[in-house]
PDB file of C-alpha atoms and ligand atoms in Angstrom:
ATOM      1  CA  MET X   1      -9.417 -38.451 -23.379  1.00 79.00           C
ATOM      2  CA  SER X   2     -11.507 -35.269 -24.019  1.00 84.00           C
ATOM      3  CA  MET X   3     -10.160 -32.572 -21.965  1.00 92.00           C
ATOM      4  CA  ASN X   4     -11.226 -29.098 -20.208  1.00 97.00           C
ATOM      5  CA  GLN X   5     -10.000 -26.659 -17.997  1.00 97.00           C
ATOM      6  CA  THR X   6     -10.018 -28.383 -14.952  1.00 97.00           C
ATOM      7  CA  LEU X   7      -8.924 -31.446 -16.281  1.00 97.00           C
ATOM      8  CA  GLU X   8      -5.437 -30.017 -17.700  1.00 97.00           C
ATOM      9  CA  THR X   9      -4.642 -28.595 -14.566  1.00 97.00           C
ATOM     10  CA  ILE X  10      -4.584 -31.423 -13.192  1.00 97.00           C
ATOM     11  CA  PHE X  11      -2.911 -33.261 -15.645  1.00 96.00           C
ATOM     12  CA  SER X  12      -0.464 -30.945 -15.846  1.00 96.00           C
ATOM     13  CA  ARG X  13       0.378 -29.814 -12.326  1.00 97.00           C
ATOM     14  CA  SER X  14       3.443 -31.362 -10.831  1.00 98.00           C
ATOM     15  CA  SER X  15       5.867 -30.443  -8.357  1.00 98.00           C
ATOM     16  CA  TYR X  16       7.927 -27.418  -8.728  1.00 98.00           C
ATOM     17  CA  ARG X  17      10.876 -27.305  -6.248  1.00 98.00           C
ATOM     18  CA  GLY X  18      12.638 -24.773  -8.584  1.00 97.00           C
ATOM     19  CA  ALA X  19      13.075 -20.816  -8.214  1.00 97.00           C
ATOM     20  CA  PHE X  20      10.813 -18.449  -8.616  1.00 98.00           C
ATOM     21  CA  GLU X  21      11.045 -14.628  -9.897  1.00 97.00           C
ATOM     22  CA  GLY X  22      10.374 -12.170  -7.046  1.00 92.00           C
ATOM     23  CA  THR X  23       7.447 -10.296  -8.420  1.00 95.00           C
ATOM     24  CA  PRO X  24       4.751 -10.720  -6.173  1.00 97.00           C
ATOM     25  CA  VAL X  25       1.331 -13.045  -5.639  1.00 98.00           C
ATOM     26  CA  PRO X  26      -1.137 -10.452  -5.614  1.00 98.00           C
ATOM     27  CA  ARG X  27      -3.338 -10.144  -2.330  1.00 98.00           C
ATOM     28  CA  GLU X  28      -6.519 -11.105  -5.298  1.00 98.00           C
ATOM     29  CA  ASP X  29      -4.861 -14.039  -6.104  1.00 98.00           C
ATOM     30  CA  LEU X  30      -3.821 -15.413  -2.236  1.00 98.00           C
ATOM     31  CA  THR X  31      -7.596 -15.134  -1.655  1.00 98.00           C
ATOM     32  CA  VAL X  32      -8.197 -17.304  -4.723  1.00 98.00           C
ATOM     33  CA  ILE X  33      -6.052 -19.553  -3.896  1.00 98.00           C
ATOM     34  CA  LEU X  34      -7.280 -19.942   0.058  1.00 98.00           C
ATOM     35  CA  LYS X  35     -10.952 -19.695  -0.695  1.00 98.00           C
ATOM     36  CA  ALA X  36     -10.724 -22.973  -3.000  1.00 99.00           C
ATOM     37  CA  GLY X  37      -8.885 -24.715   0.404  1.00 98.00           C
ATOM     38  CA  ILE X  38     -12.002 -23.835   2.206  1.00 98.00           C
ATOM     39  CA  ALA X  39     -14.047 -25.392  -0.568  1.00 98.00           C
ATOM     40  CA  ALA X  40     -12.847 -28.785  -0.788  1.00 98.00           C
ATOM     41  CA  PRO X  41     -14.571 -31.658   1.353  1.00 98.00           C
ATOM     42  CA  SER X  42     -14.476 -32.325   5.287  1.00 98.00           C
ATOM     43  CA  GLY X  43     -15.220 -35.320   7.087  1.00 97.00           C
ATOM     44  CA  CYS X  44     -18.652 -34.685   9.322  1.00 97.00           C
ATOM     45  CA  ASN X  45     -18.313 -31.796   7.239  1.00 97.00           C
ATOM     46  CA  ARG X  46     -16.193 -30.314   9.971  1.00 97.00           C
ATOM     47  CA  GLN X  47     -13.928 -28.545   8.112  1.00 98.00           C
ATOM     48  CA  THR X  48     -10.317 -28.873  10.281  1.00 98.00           C
ATOM     49  CA  THR X  49      -8.657 -27.114   8.064  1.00 98.00           C
ATOM     50  CA  SER X  50      -7.456 -23.881   8.439  1.00 98.00           C
ATOM     51  CA  PHE X  51      -5.042 -21.357   6.652  1.00 98.00           C
ATOM     52  CA  VAL X  52      -2.512 -18.334   6.942  1.00 98.00           C
ATOM     53  CA  ALA X  53      -0.755 -16.918   3.846  1.00 98.00           C
ATOM     54  CA  VAL X  54       2.536 -14.863   4.391  1.00 98.00           C
ATOM     55  CA  ASP X  55       3.094 -12.152   2.226  1.00 98.00           C
ATOM     56  CA  ASP X  56       4.914  -9.508   4.675  1.00 98.00           C
ATOM     57  CA  GLU X  57       8.495  -9.687   3.883  1.00 96.00           C
ATOM     58  CA  ALA X  58       9.764  -9.323   7.599  1.00 98.00           C
ATOM     59  CA  LEU X  59       7.284 -12.391   8.086  1.00 98.00           C
ATOM     60  CA  LEU X  60       8.569 -14.455   5.304  1.00 97.00           C
ATOM     61  CA  SER X  61      12.253 -13.930   6.000  1.00 97.00           C
ATOM     62  CA  ALA X  62      12.043 -14.665   9.608  1.00 98.00           C
ATOM     63  CA  LEU X  63      10.032 -18.288   7.963  1.00 97.00           C
ATOM     64  CA  LYS X  64      12.709 -18.753   5.782  1.00 97.00           C
ATOM     65  CA  GLN X  65      14.891 -18.610   8.071  1.00 97.00           C
ATOM     66  CA  ILE X  66      13.154 -21.631  10.504  1.00 97.00           C
ATOM     67  CA  PHE X  67      12.550 -23.533   7.361  1.00 96.00           C
ATOM     68  CA  PRO X  68      15.154 -22.036   4.993  1.00 95.00           C
ATOM     69  CA  LYS X  69      14.964 -25.570   2.214  1.00 94.00           C
ATOM     70  CA  PRO X  70      16.388 -23.066  -0.926  1.00 93.00           C
ATOM     71  CA  SER X  71      13.449 -24.501  -3.415  1.00 90.00           C
ATOM     72  CA  CYS X  72      11.204 -22.126  -1.119  1.00 96.00           C
ATOM     73  CA  GLN X  73      14.153 -18.823   0.064  1.00 97.00           C
ATOM     74  CA  SER X  74      12.681 -17.014  -3.283  1.00 97.00           C
ATOM     75  CA  ALA X  75       9.108 -17.380  -3.013  1.00 98.00           C
ATOM     76  CA  PRO X  76       6.861 -14.033  -3.105  1.00 98.00           C
ATOM     77  CA  ALA X  77       4.393 -15.734  -0.513  1.00 98.00           C
ATOM     78  CA  TRP X  78       4.089 -19.236   1.588  1.00 98.00           C
ATOM     79  CA  ILE X  79       0.341 -20.662   2.768  1.00 98.00           C
ATOM     80  CA  LEU X  80       1.166 -22.678   5.679  1.00 98.00           C
ATOM     81  CA  VAL X  81      -1.857 -24.867   6.280  1.00 98.00           C
ATOM     82  CA  PHE X  82      -3.052 -26.000   9.991  1.00 98.00           C
ATOM     83  CA  THR X  83      -4.839 -28.730  11.050  1.00 98.00           C
ATOM     84  CA  GLN X  84      -6.932 -29.386  13.926  1.00 98.00           C
ATOM     85  CA  GLU X  85      -7.820 -32.439  15.375  1.00 97.00           C
ATOM     86  CA  ILE X  86     -12.058 -32.828  16.453  1.00 95.00           C
ATOM     87  CA  GLU X  87     -13.428 -34.952  15.889  1.00 94.00           C
ATOM     88  CA  GLY X  88     -16.500 -35.832  12.800  1.00 93.00           C
ATOM     89  CA  VAL X  89     -20.359 -37.628  14.377  1.00 93.00           C
ATOM     90  CA  ASP X  90     -19.452 -40.350  13.929  1.00 93.00           C
ATOM     91  CA  GLY X  91     -16.552 -39.794  16.436  1.00 93.00           C
ATOM     92  CA  HIS X  92     -13.870 -40.776  13.463  1.00 94.00           C
ATOM     93  CA  CYS X  93     -11.427 -37.804  13.437  1.00 96.00           C
ATOM     94  CA  TYR X  94     -11.340 -36.630   8.826  1.00 98.00           C
ATOM     95  CA  HIS X  95      -8.352 -34.380   9.744  1.00 98.00           C
ATOM     96  CA  VAL X  96      -5.758 -36.044   7.643  1.00 98.00           C
ATOM     97  CA  GLN X  97      -8.666 -36.602   4.554  1.00 98.00           C
ATOM     98  CA  ASP X  98      -9.851 -33.200   5.199  1.00 98.00           C
ATOM     99  CA  TYR X  99      -6.202 -31.459   4.962  1.00 98.00           C
ATOM    100  CA  GLY X 100      -5.653 -33.496   2.428  1.00 98.00           C
ATOM    101  CA  ALA X 101      -8.610 -32.564   0.214  1.00 99.00           C
ATOM    102  CA  ALA X 102      -7.759 -28.341   0.762  1.00 99.00           C
ATOM    103  CA  MET X 103      -4.216 -29.024  -0.608  1.00 98.00           C
ATOM    104  CA  GLU X 104      -4.796 -31.315  -3.681  1.00 98.00           C
ATOM    105  CA  ASN X 105      -8.007 -28.015  -4.846  1.00 98.00           C
ATOM    106  CA  MET X 106      -4.879 -25.289  -3.889  1.00 99.00           C
ATOM    107  CA  LEU X 107      -2.442 -27.061  -6.210  1.00 98.00           C
ATOM    108  CA  LEU X 108      -4.847 -27.136  -8.615  1.00 98.00           C
ATOM    109  CA  ALA X 109      -5.570 -23.256  -8.117  1.00 98.00           C
ATOM    110  CA  ILE X 110      -2.313 -22.530  -7.722  1.00 98.00           C
ATOM    111  CA  LYS X 111      -1.415 -24.131 -10.797  1.00 98.00           C
ATOM    112  CA  SER X 112      -4.230 -22.439 -12.337  1.00 98.00           C
ATOM    113  CA  LEU X 113      -3.793 -18.878 -11.937  1.00 98.00           C
ATOM    114  CA  GLY X 114      -0.302 -19.637 -13.299  1.00 98.00           C
ATOM    115  CA  TYR X 115       1.918 -20.416  -9.862  1.00 98.00           C
ATOM    116  CA  GLU X 116       3.830 -22.827  -9.359  1.00 98.00           C
ATOM    117  CA  THR X 117       4.385 -25.150  -5.912  1.00 98.00           C
ATOM    118  CA  CYS X 118       5.129 -28.089  -3.874  1.00 98.00           C
ATOM    119  CA  TRP X 119       3.844 -30.053  -1.627  1.00 98.00           C
ATOM    120  CA  TYR X 120       6.260 -29.453   2.009  1.00 98.00           C
ATOM    121  CA  GLU X 121       5.215 -32.054   4.316  1.00 98.00           C
ATOM    122  CA  GLY X 122       8.293 -34.128   5.556  1.00 96.00           C
ATOM    123  CA  ASN X 123      10.259 -30.976   5.241  1.00 95.00           C
ATOM    124  CA  VAL X 124       8.719 -28.654   7.625  1.00 97.00           C
ATOM    125  CA  ARG X 125       7.785 -31.679  10.543  1.00 96.00           C
ATOM    126  CA  ASN X 126      11.133 -30.262  12.891  1.00 97.00           C
ATOM    127  CA  CYS X 127       9.862 -27.211  12.291  1.00 98.00           C
ATOM    128  CA  ALA X 128       6.444 -26.921  12.666  1.00 98.00           C
ATOM    129  CA  LYS X 129       5.821 -24.866  16.212  1.00 98.00           C
ATOM    130  CA  GLU X 130       8.139 -22.745  15.293  1.00 98.00           C
ATOM    131  CA  ILE X 131       6.653 -22.345  12.711  1.00 98.00           C
ATOM    132  CA  ALA X 132       3.164 -21.821  13.625  1.00 98.00           C
ATOM    133  CA  ASP X 133       4.593 -20.318  16.731  1.00 98.00           C
ATOM    134  CA  LEU X 134       5.979 -17.033  14.580  1.00 97.00           C
ATOM    135  CA  ALA X 135       2.316 -17.210  12.801  1.00 98.00           C
ATOM    136  CA  GLY X 136       0.518 -16.696  15.830  1.00 98.00           C
ATOM    137  CA  ALA X 137      -1.628 -20.170  15.809  1.00 98.00           C
ATOM    138  CA  PRO X 138      -3.492 -20.902  18.705  1.00 98.00           C
ATOM    139  CA  GLU X 139      -2.484 -24.185  20.623  1.00 97.00           C
ATOM    140  CA  GLU X 140      -5.079 -26.647  19.336  1.00 97.00           C
ATOM    141  CA  CYS X 141      -3.750 -25.729  15.247  1.00 98.00           C
ATOM    142  CA  ARG X 142      -0.849 -27.998  14.461  1.00 98.00           C
ATOM    143  CA  LEU X 143       0.941 -26.554  11.515  1.00 98.00           C
ATOM    144  CA  VAL X 144       1.407 -29.421   8.551  1.00 98.00           C
ATOM    145  CA  CYS X 145       2.439 -28.022   5.293  1.00 98.00           C
ATOM    146  CA  VAL X 146       3.983 -25.254   3.751  1.00 98.00           C
ATOM    147  CA  LEU X 147       2.708 -24.639  -0.003  1.00 98.00           C
ATOM    148  CA  PRO X 148       5.203 -21.896  -1.220  1.00 98.00           C
ATOM    149  CA  VAL X 149       3.853 -20.277  -4.019  1.00 98.00           C
ATOM    150  CA  GLY X 150       5.124 -17.359  -7.144  1.00 98.00           C
ATOM    151  CA  VAL X 151       6.077 -17.747 -10.488  1.00 98.00           C
ATOM    152  CA  PRO X 152       8.535 -19.794 -11.428  1.00 98.00           C
ATOM    153  CA  ALA X 153      12.080 -18.639 -12.164  1.00 97.00           C
ATOM    154  CA  ASP X 154      13.398 -21.821 -13.889  1.00 97.00           C
ATOM    155  CA  PRO X 155      12.054 -24.891 -16.543  1.00 97.00           C
ATOM    156  CA  LEU X 156       8.936 -26.635 -15.108  1.00 96.00           C
ATOM    157  CA  PRO X 157      11.019 -30.562 -13.954  1.00 93.00           C
ATOM    158  CA  GLU X 158       9.959 -32.998 -16.041  1.00 93.00           C
ATOM    159  CA  LYS X 159       6.609 -34.994 -15.063  1.00 93.00           C
ATOM    160  CA  LYS X 160       6.934 -37.202 -11.835  1.00 95.00           C
ATOM    161  CA  VAL X 161       7.103 -41.273 -14.451  1.00 96.00           C
ATOM    162  CA  LYS X 162       3.353 -42.346 -12.288  1.00 97.00           C
ATOM    163  CA  LYS X 163       2.910 -46.049 -12.018  1.00 97.00           C
ATOM    164  CA  ALA X 164       1.008 -47.469 -15.163  1.00 96.00           C
ATOM    165  CA  PHE X 165      -3.240 -47.464 -15.441  1.00 95.00           C
ATOM    166  CA  GLU X 166      -3.287 -51.389 -14.781  1.00 94.00           C
ATOM    167  CA  GLU X 167      -1.145 -51.465 -11.839  1.00 95.00           C
ATOM    168  CA  ARG X 168      -3.281 -49.221 -10.011  1.00 96.00           C
ATOM    169  CA  ALA X 169      -6.788 -48.991 -11.215  1.00 96.00           C
ATOM    170  CA  TRP X 170      -9.519 -51.663 -12.476  1.00 96.00           C
ATOM    171  CA  PHE X 171     -12.828 -51.592 -13.603  1.00 95.00           C
ATOM    172  CA  ASN X 172     -15.232 -54.447 -11.668  1.00 94.00           C
ATOM    173  CA  GLY X 173     -12.612 -56.208  -9.748  1.00 95.00           C
ATOM    174  CA  PHE X 174      -8.586 -55.970  -8.762  1.00 94.00           C
ATOM    175  CA  GLY X 175      -7.315 -56.731 -12.519  1.00 90.00           C
ATOM    176  CA  LYS X 176     -10.098 -56.071 -14.215  1.00 85.00           C
ATOM    177  CA  GLN X 177     -10.339 -54.125 -17.665  1.00 76.00           C
ATOM    178  CA  GLU X 178     -13.115 -55.176 -18.820  1.00 75.00           C
TER     179      GLU X 178
HETATM  180  C1  FMN K   1       2.036 -35.861   2.163  1.00 75.24           C
HETATM  181  C2  FMN K   1       3.240 -35.212   1.501  1.00 75.24           C
HETATM  182  C3  FMN K   1       4.167 -34.694   1.832  1.00 75.24           C
HETATM  183  C4  FMN K   1       5.150 -33.939   0.922  1.00 75.24           C
HETATM  184  N1  FMN K   1       6.346 -33.726   1.667  1.00 75.24           N
HETATM  185  C5  FMN K   1       6.874 -33.255   0.658  1.00 75.24           C
HETATM  186  C6  FMN K   1       8.161 -32.694   1.063  1.00 75.24           C
HETATM  187  O1  FMN K   1       8.417 -32.839   2.763  1.00 75.24           O
HETATM  188  N2  FMN K   1       8.785 -31.702   0.050  1.00 75.24           N
HETATM  189  C7  FMN K   1       9.277 -32.048  -0.948  1.00 75.24           C
HETATM  190  O2  FMN K   1       9.955 -32.129  -1.646  1.00 75.24           O
HETATM  191  N3  FMN K   1       7.975 -32.613  -1.420  1.00 75.24           N
HETATM  192  C8  FMN K   1       7.197 -33.224  -0.816  1.00 75.24           C
HETATM  193  N4  FMN K   1       5.737 -33.887  -1.190  1.00 75.24           N
HETATM  194  C9  FMN K   1       5.461 -33.744  -2.944  1.00 75.24           C
HETATM  195  C10 FMN K   1       5.661 -34.794  -3.510  1.00 75.24           C
HETATM  196  O3  FMN K   1       7.393 -35.459  -3.556  1.00 75.24           O
HETATM  197  C11 FMN K   1       5.849 -34.996  -4.906  1.00 75.24           C
HETATM  198  O4  FMN K   1       3.820 -34.819  -5.232  1.00 75.24           O
HETATM  199  C12 FMN K   1       5.866 -36.560  -6.029  1.00 75.24           C
HETATM  200  O5  FMN K   1       6.981 -37.046  -5.579  1.00 75.24           O
HETATM  201  C13 FMN K   1       4.383 -36.743  -7.139  1.00 75.24           C
HETATM  202  O6  FMN K   1       5.330 -35.962  -8.072  1.00 75.24           O
HETATM  203  P1  FMN K   1       3.958 -34.437  -8.642  1.00 75.24           P
HETATM  204  O7  FMN K   1       4.081 -34.298  -7.413  1.00 75.24           O
HETATM  205  O8  FMN K   1       4.959 -33.718  -8.997  1.00 75.24           O
HETATM  206  O9  FMN K   1       3.287 -35.630  -9.220  1.00 75.24           O
HETATM  207  C14 FMN K   1       4.609 -34.301  -0.916  1.00 75.24           C
HETATM  208  C15 FMN K   1       3.637 -35.218  -0.560  1.00 75.24           C
HETATM  209  C16 FMN K   1       2.229 -35.523   0.041  1.00 75.24           C
HETATM  210  C17 FMN K   1       1.095 -36.004  -0.626  1.00 75.24           C
END
């Protein structure tokens, strides 16, 4: 397989749930990560996803009390991801797809800048409103995901085994490889 930097990043990314070094994530890097989220495609270009990067120590420690996931505690920055249910011109609301695309863009940007992260969504469901309130989010913006960001302090995990190519992808029809 011929590789370039983008493909290297895609294939080397995995969810990191270890501790982080104290090294701060510079604003410049956080801005690039947020811009990667903003650059994602969105249904009917409704751009329903919004983002808050948190690097303020007091706010971070308050958030960490609300969402005390051990693997997020040492992260020097978090990115909070919000969605808004806005209909497209076709009457369909693509907000879930929109934030999925934004998330993947940010996961790859984070990895390519030398940081690690994990997409936390299931785990934040119960405290989403509290996190959103603390971040000053307007009522129409719902918190969906949290991304801790930082330099990893632990070894990277073994990559998750993905199902075989033949089980999930084909050419010219289901089950066909030719
Ligand atoms: C929609 C979504 C929600 C997720 N929520 C969580 C979560 O709450 N906690 C967690 O530890 N990982 C969460 N993850 C990360 C997945 O567990 C992880 O992507 C999956 O196990 C595959 O591993 P990989 O990212 O290393 O390829 C989530 C991922 C997605 C796409």
